[in-house]
XYZ file of C-alpha atoms in Angstrom:
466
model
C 0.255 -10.787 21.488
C 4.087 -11.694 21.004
C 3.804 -14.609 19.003
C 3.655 -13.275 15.352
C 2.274 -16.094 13.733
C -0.497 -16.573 16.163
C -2.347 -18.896 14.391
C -0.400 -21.803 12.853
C -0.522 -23.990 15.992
C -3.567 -23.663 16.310
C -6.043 -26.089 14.716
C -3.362 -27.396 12.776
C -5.083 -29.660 10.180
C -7.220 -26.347 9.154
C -6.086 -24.943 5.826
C -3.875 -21.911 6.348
C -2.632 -20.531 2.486
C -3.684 -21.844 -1.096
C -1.573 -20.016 -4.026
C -2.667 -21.190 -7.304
C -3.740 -24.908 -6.907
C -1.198 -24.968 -4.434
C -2.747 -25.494 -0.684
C -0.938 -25.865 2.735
C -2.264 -26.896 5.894
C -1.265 -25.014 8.914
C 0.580 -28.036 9.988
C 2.037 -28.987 6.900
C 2.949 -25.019 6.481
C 4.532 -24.818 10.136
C 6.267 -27.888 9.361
C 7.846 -27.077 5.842
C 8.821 -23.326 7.400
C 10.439 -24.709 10.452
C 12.598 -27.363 7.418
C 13.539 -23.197 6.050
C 13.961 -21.657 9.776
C 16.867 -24.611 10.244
C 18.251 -23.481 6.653
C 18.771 -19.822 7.406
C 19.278 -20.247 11.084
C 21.782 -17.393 12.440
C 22.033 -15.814 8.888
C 22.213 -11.708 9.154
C 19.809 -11.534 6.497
C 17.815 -13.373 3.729
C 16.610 -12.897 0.245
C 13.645 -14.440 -0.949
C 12.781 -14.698 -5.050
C 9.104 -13.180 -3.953
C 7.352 -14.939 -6.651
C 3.547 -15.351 -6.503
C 3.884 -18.840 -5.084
C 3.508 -21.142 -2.160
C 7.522 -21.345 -2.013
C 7.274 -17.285 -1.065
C 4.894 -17.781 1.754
C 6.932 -20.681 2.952
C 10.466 -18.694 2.553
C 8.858 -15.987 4.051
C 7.200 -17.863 7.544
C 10.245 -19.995 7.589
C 12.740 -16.697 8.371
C 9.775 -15.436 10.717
C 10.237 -18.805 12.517
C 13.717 -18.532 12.900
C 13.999 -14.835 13.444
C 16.324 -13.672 10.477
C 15.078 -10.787 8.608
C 13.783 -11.480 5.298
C 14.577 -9.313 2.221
C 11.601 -10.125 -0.302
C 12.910 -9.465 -4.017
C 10.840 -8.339 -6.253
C 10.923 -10.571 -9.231
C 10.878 -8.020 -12.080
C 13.474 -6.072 -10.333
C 16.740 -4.787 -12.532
C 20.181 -6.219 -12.341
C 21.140 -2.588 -11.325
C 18.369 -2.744 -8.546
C 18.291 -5.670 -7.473
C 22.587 -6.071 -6.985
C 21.870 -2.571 -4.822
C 19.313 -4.193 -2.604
C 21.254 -7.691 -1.765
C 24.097 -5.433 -1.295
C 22.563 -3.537 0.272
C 20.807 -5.968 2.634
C 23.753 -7.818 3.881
C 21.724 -10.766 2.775
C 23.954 -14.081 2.986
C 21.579 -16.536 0.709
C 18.418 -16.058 -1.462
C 15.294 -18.221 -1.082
C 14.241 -19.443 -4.332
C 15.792 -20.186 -7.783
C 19.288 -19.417 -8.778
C 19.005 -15.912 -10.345
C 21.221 -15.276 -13.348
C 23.946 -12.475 -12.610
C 23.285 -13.282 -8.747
C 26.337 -15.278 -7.251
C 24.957 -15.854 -3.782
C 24.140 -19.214 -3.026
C 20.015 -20.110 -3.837
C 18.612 -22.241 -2.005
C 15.370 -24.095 -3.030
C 12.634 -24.328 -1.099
C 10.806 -27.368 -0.409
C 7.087 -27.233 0.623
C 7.176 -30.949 1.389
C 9.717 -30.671 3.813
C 9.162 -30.997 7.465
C 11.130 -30.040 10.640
C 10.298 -29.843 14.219
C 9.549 -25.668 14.823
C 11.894 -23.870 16.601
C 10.734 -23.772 20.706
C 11.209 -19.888 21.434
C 9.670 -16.648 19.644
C 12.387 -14.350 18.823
C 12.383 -10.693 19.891
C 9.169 -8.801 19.460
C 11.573 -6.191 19.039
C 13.629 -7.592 16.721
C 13.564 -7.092 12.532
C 11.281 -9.360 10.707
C 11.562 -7.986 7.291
C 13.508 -5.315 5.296
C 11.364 -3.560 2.685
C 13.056 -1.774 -0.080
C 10.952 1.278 -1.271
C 10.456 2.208 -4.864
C 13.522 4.911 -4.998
C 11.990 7.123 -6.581
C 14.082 9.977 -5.481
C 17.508 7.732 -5.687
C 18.749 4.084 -4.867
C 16.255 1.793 -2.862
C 15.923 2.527 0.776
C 15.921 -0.372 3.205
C 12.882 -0.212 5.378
C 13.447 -2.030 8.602
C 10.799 -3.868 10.087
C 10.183 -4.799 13.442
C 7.964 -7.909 14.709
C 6.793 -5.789 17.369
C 5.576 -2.678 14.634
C 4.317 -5.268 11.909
C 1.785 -6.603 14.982
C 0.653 -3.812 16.087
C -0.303 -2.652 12.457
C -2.245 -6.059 12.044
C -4.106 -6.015 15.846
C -5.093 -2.270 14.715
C -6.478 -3.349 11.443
C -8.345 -6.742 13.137
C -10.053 -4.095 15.412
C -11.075 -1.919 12.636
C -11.944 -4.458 10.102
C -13.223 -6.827 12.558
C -10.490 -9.364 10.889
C -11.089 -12.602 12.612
C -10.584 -16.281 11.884
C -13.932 -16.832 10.730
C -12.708 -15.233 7.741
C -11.461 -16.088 4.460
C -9.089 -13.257 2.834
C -8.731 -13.257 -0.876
C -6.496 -11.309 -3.247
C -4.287 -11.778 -6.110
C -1.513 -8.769 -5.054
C 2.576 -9.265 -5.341
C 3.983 -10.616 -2.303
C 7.440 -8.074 -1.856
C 4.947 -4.729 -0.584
C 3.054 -4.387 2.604
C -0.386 -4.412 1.000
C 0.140 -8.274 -0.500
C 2.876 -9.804 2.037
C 2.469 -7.792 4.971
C -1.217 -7.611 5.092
C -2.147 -10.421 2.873
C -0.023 -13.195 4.065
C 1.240 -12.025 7.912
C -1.722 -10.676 8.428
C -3.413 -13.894 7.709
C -1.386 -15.991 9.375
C -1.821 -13.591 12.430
C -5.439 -13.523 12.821
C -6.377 -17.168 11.368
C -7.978 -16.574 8.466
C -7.349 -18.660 5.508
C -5.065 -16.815 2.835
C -6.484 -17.676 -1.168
C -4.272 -15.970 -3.482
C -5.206 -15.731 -7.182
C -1.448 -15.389 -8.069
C -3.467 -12.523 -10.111
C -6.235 -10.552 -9.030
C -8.193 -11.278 -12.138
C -11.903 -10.803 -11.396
C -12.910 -14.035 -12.249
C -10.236 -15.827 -9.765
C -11.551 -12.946 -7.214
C -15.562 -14.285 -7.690
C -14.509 -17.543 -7.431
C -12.716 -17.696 -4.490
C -15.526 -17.513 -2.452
C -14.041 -15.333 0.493
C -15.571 -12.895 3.295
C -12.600 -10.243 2.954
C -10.977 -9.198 -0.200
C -7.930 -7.103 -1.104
C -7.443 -5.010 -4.177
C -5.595 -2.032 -5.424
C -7.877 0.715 -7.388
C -6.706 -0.960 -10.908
C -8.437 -4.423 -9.321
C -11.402 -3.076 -8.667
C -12.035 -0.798 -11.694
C -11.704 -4.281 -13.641
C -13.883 -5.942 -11.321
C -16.539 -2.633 -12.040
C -16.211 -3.987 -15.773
C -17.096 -7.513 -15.471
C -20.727 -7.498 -14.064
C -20.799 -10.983 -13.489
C -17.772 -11.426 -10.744
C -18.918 -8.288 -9.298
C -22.278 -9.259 -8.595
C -20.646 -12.466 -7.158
C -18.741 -10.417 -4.219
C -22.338 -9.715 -2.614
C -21.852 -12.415 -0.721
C -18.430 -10.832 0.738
C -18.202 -9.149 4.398
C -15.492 -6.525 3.663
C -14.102 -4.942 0.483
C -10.619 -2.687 1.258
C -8.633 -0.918 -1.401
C -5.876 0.435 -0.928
C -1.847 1.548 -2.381
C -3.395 4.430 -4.482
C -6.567 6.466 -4.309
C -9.433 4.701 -5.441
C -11.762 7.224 -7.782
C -14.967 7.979 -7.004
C -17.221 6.841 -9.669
C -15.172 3.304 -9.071
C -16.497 3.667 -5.352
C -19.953 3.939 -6.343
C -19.811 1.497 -9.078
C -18.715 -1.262 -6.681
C -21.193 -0.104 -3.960
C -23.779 -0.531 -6.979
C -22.326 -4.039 -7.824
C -21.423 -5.666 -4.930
C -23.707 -4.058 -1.916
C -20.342 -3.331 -0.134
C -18.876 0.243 -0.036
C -15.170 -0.437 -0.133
C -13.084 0.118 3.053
C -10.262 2.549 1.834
C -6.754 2.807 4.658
C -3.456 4.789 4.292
C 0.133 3.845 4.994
C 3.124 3.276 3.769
C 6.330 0.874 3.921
C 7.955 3.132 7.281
C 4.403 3.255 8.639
C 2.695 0.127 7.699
C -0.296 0.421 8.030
C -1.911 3.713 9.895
C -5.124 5.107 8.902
C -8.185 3.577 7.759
C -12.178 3.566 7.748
C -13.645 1.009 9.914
C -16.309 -1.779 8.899
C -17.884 -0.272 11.855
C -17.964 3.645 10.664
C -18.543 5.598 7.462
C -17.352 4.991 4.734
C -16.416 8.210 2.397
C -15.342 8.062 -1.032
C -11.942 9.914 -1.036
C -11.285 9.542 2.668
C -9.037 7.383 4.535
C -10.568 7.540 7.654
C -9.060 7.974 10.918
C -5.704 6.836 13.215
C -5.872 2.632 13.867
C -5.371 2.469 17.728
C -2.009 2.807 18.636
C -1.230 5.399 16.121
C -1.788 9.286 16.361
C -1.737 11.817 13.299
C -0.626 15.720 13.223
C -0.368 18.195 10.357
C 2.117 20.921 10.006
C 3.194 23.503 8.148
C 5.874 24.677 6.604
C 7.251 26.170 9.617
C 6.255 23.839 11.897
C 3.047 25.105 13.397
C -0.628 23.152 13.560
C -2.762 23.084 10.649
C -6.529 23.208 11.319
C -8.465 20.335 11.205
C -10.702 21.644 9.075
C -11.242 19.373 6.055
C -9.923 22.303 3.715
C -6.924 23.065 4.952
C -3.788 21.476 3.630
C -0.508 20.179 5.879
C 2.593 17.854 5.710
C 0.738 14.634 7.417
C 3.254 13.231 10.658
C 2.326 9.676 12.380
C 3.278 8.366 15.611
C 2.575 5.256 17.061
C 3.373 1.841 17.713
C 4.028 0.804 14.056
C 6.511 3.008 12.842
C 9.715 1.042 11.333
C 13.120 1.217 13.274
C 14.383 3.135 10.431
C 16.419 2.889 7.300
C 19.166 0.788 6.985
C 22.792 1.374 6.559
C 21.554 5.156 6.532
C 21.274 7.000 10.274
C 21.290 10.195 8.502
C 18.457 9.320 6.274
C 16.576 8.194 9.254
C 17.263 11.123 11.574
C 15.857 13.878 8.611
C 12.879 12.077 8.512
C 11.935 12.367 12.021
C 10.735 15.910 13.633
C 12.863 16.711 16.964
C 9.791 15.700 19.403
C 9.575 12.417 17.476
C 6.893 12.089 14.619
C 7.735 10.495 11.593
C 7.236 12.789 8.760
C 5.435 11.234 5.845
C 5.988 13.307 3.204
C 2.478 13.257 2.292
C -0.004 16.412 2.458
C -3.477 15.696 3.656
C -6.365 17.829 4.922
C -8.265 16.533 8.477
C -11.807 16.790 9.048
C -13.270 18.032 12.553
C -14.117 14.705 12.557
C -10.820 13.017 12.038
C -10.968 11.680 8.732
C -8.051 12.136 6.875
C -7.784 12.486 3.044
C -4.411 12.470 1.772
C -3.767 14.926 -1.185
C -0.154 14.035 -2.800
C 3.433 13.715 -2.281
C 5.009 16.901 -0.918
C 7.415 16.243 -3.424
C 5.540 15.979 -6.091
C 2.032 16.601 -5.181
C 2.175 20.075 -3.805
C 1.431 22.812 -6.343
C 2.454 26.009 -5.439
C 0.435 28.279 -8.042
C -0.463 31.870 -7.800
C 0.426 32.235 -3.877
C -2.016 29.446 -3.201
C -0.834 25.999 -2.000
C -2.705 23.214 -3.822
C -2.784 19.443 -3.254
C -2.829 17.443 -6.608
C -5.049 14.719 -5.268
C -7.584 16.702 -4.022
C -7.764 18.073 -8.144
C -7.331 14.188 -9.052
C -10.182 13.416 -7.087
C -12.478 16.018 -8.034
C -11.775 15.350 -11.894
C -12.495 11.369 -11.238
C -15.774 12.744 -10.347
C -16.611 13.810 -13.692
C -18.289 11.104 -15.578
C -16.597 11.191 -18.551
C -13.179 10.716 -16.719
C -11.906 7.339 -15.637
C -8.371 8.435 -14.366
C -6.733 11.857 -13.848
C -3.313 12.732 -12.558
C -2.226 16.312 -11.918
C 0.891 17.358 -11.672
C 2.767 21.508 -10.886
C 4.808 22.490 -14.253
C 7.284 25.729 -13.982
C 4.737 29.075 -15.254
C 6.456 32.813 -15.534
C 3.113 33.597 -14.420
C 2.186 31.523 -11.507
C 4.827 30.021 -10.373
C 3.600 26.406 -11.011
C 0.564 25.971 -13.365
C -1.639 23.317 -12.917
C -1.590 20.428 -15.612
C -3.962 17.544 -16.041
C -3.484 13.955 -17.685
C -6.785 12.585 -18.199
C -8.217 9.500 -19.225
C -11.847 8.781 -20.628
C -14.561 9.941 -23.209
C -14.297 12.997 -24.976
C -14.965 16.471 -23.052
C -14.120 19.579 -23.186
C -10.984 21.124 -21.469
C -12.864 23.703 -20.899
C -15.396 21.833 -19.564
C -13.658 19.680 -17.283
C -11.932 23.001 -15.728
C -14.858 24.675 -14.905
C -16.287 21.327 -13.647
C -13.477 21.169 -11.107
C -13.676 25.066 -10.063
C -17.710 24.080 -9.100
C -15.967 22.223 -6.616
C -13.103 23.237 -5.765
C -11.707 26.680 -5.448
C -11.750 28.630 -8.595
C -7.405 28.832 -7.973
C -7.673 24.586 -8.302
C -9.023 24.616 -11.556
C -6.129 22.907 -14.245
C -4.759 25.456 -16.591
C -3.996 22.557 -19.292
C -5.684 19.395 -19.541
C -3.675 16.645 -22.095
C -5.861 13.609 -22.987
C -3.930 10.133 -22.690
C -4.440 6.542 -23.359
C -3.109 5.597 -20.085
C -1.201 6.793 -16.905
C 1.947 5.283 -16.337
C 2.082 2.883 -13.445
C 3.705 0.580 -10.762
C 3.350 -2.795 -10.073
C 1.203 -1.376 -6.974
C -1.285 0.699 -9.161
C 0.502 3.942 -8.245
C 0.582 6.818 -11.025
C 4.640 7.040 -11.735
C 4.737 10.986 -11.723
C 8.285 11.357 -12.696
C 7.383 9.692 -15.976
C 4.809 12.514 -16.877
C 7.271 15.109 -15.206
C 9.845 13.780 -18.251
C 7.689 14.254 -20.746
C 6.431 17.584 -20.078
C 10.500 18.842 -19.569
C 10.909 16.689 -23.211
């Protein structure tokens, strides 16, 4: 289709998002938007204070509307980071509340406010949003967007999901990353299913929402696992799908136990969107992403450029092709060129192994993820997900650390009851190669993390040099 927001003129007096205690009709939604789309009109760019509130969605549909790309801030962002992204950006006003130390004009947004919607669809091939990734290896990257690449995403997830209006999508995520804005609020809007967001995916907020289709990152639904009660209360749920970091295994099992519903588990990223996933159709494998959405094709390689088998074992940089790949990084052609091969395929920077079937599972980072101990070439998330497996372990990260020896040695952070080290390494070699098993497990409270769930490496990477 080439209308984004597909569904907010249709059945107009339906609701279409509740934040909070905060609900908007479709109408009353296309309305107050259309009130933002004649703010921003013919701006180069726009910020939006990406708060957990009906204001964001509104700010959000309202530079859909009128075709400027939107630049959602996260609220907890830095002065540092967040004077780099508006920079950055080009952005000429920001959505929201005046932010101190920001001297572009804010511009509050009124949900009450109504305005006739603008009469043409911009450019399916034009940007819709610029997403700033985590910059992790430097300053923020601007992630452009298109209308065209963010659709095709959503239509491939509809068919895989079977995502239709009849359903009601719940989650609690933050609305500046694809999983929570992208998927959770376009997505919504796209396919007509009412949007309930918890402002936070508390389990309690989750069982009483009352939805067919839920959203969660790995942390969600380990808390859900440990409060019985608002498990037992998603049985009456179509579709479960986690997603932004692996989910363990014993947490797959545990909600399968709870709820009646093994979880749906996808891969993408902000460049990507959206790419891989299981289908509510199809098997669903704890570890595994499942296979391409239409539109999109996969490939490994190795380091030199040649096919890896599809073997389920064997271990290549993941490349993606398709209709929803971003137009590329902003303010940075260089950037953008190295991260395309010379035929075309956007290169990841993930490792994964493919099955003969198709399924994918991704192992790690390149840059961080791949281990190269002894000769071999090891994938820390396939050693993450075998430790998860252990029921005395609740998380795991594994990470390379410089050896004399080895090269790399293989070094565990693991959280749960007390075991052995030298149990838990001989529990991974029974299932892994022997050459996987960690040389040094260290027991932790906790893993560092992002506001997505994600395991910050780097942090444990500065320890260990400390």
């Amino acid at each position: 289709m080439t209308v984004l927001l597909t569904s907010l003129t249709d059945v107009v007096d339906r609701p279409a998002v509740t934040v909070g205690s905060d609900t908007l009709h479709r109408g009353e939604l296309l309305s107050a938007a259309a009130a933002v789309a004649a703010q921003v009109s013919g701006a180069s760019a726009v910020a939006i204070d990406a708060t957990a509130t009906i204001e964001t969605v509104v700010a959000t549909v309202g530079c859909l509307l009128a075709g400027v790309p939107a630049v959602p801030l996260p609220p907890d962002s830095g002065p540092t980071e967040r004077a780099h992204i508006l920079a950055d950006s080009g952005a000429q006003l920001l959505l929201g509340t005046q932010i101190e130390g920001v001297s572009m004009p804010a511009v509050q947004v009124d949900v009450r406010a109504a305005a006739p919607a603008p009469s043409t669809e911009p450019d399916p091939a034009s940007a819709a949003l610029i997403m700033y990734t985590s910059g992790t290896t430097g300053a923020p990257k601007g992630v452009v967007l298109s209308r065209r690449a963010i659709a095709a995403s959503l239509d491939g997830l509809a068919d895989a999901w079977q995502w239709t209006a009849d359903d009601t999508l719940v989650h609690g995520l933050p609305l500046f990353h694809v999983h929570g804005l992208v998927l959770g609020v376009i997505g919504a809007l796209r396919h007509g299913s009412p949007l309930i967001h918890t402002v936070r995916p508390k389990p309690p907020a989750y069982a009483a929402a009352g939805g067919t289709l839920y959203f969660g990152v790995p942390t969600v639904w380990s808390r859900v696992c440990a409060d019985e009660s608002s498990a037992r209360a998603l049985t009456s749920a179509r579709l479960l799908v986690s997603g932004s970091a692996p989910l363990p295994t014993p947490v797959f099992g545990r909600l399968a136990d709870l709820t009646g519903h093994e979880p749906i588990e996808r891969y993408g990223m902000s460049e990507t969107v959206i790419t891989v996933s299981t289908r509510a159709d199809g098997e669903r494998r704890p570890g595994w992403v499942g296979v391409p959405i239409a539109g999109v094709s996969s490939r490994l390689r190795d380091d030199a450029g040649h096919d890896v088998e599809h073997d389920g074992e064997s271990v290549g940089h993941l490349q993606i092709t398709g209709s929803t790949l971003f137009d590329g990084y902003l303010n940075n052609r260089s950037k953008t060129e190295s991260e395309f091969t010379a035929d075309g395929w956007f290169k990841t920077g993930d490792m994964a192994v493919i099955g003969p079937d198709g399924f994918h599972r991704i192992v790690g980072r390149e840059s961080v993820d791949l281990i190269k101990s002894g000769g071999y070439r090891i994938g820390a998330g396939e050693v993450e997900h075998a430790l998860r497996a252990h029921p005395a372990v609740a998380e795991a990260a594994v990470i390379g650390v410089p050896d004399a020896d080895l090269g790399q040695r293989i070094v565990a952070y693991v959280v749960g009851d007390e075991v052995t080290e030298g149990e838990l390494s001989d529990f991974v070699a029974s299932t892994l190669s022997v050459h996987k098993r960690p040389r040094e497990i260290r027991r932790v409270e906790s893993l560092p993390r992002n506001a997505m769930g994600k395991v910050q490496k780097r942090l444990l990477r500065t320890e260990n040099d400390n």
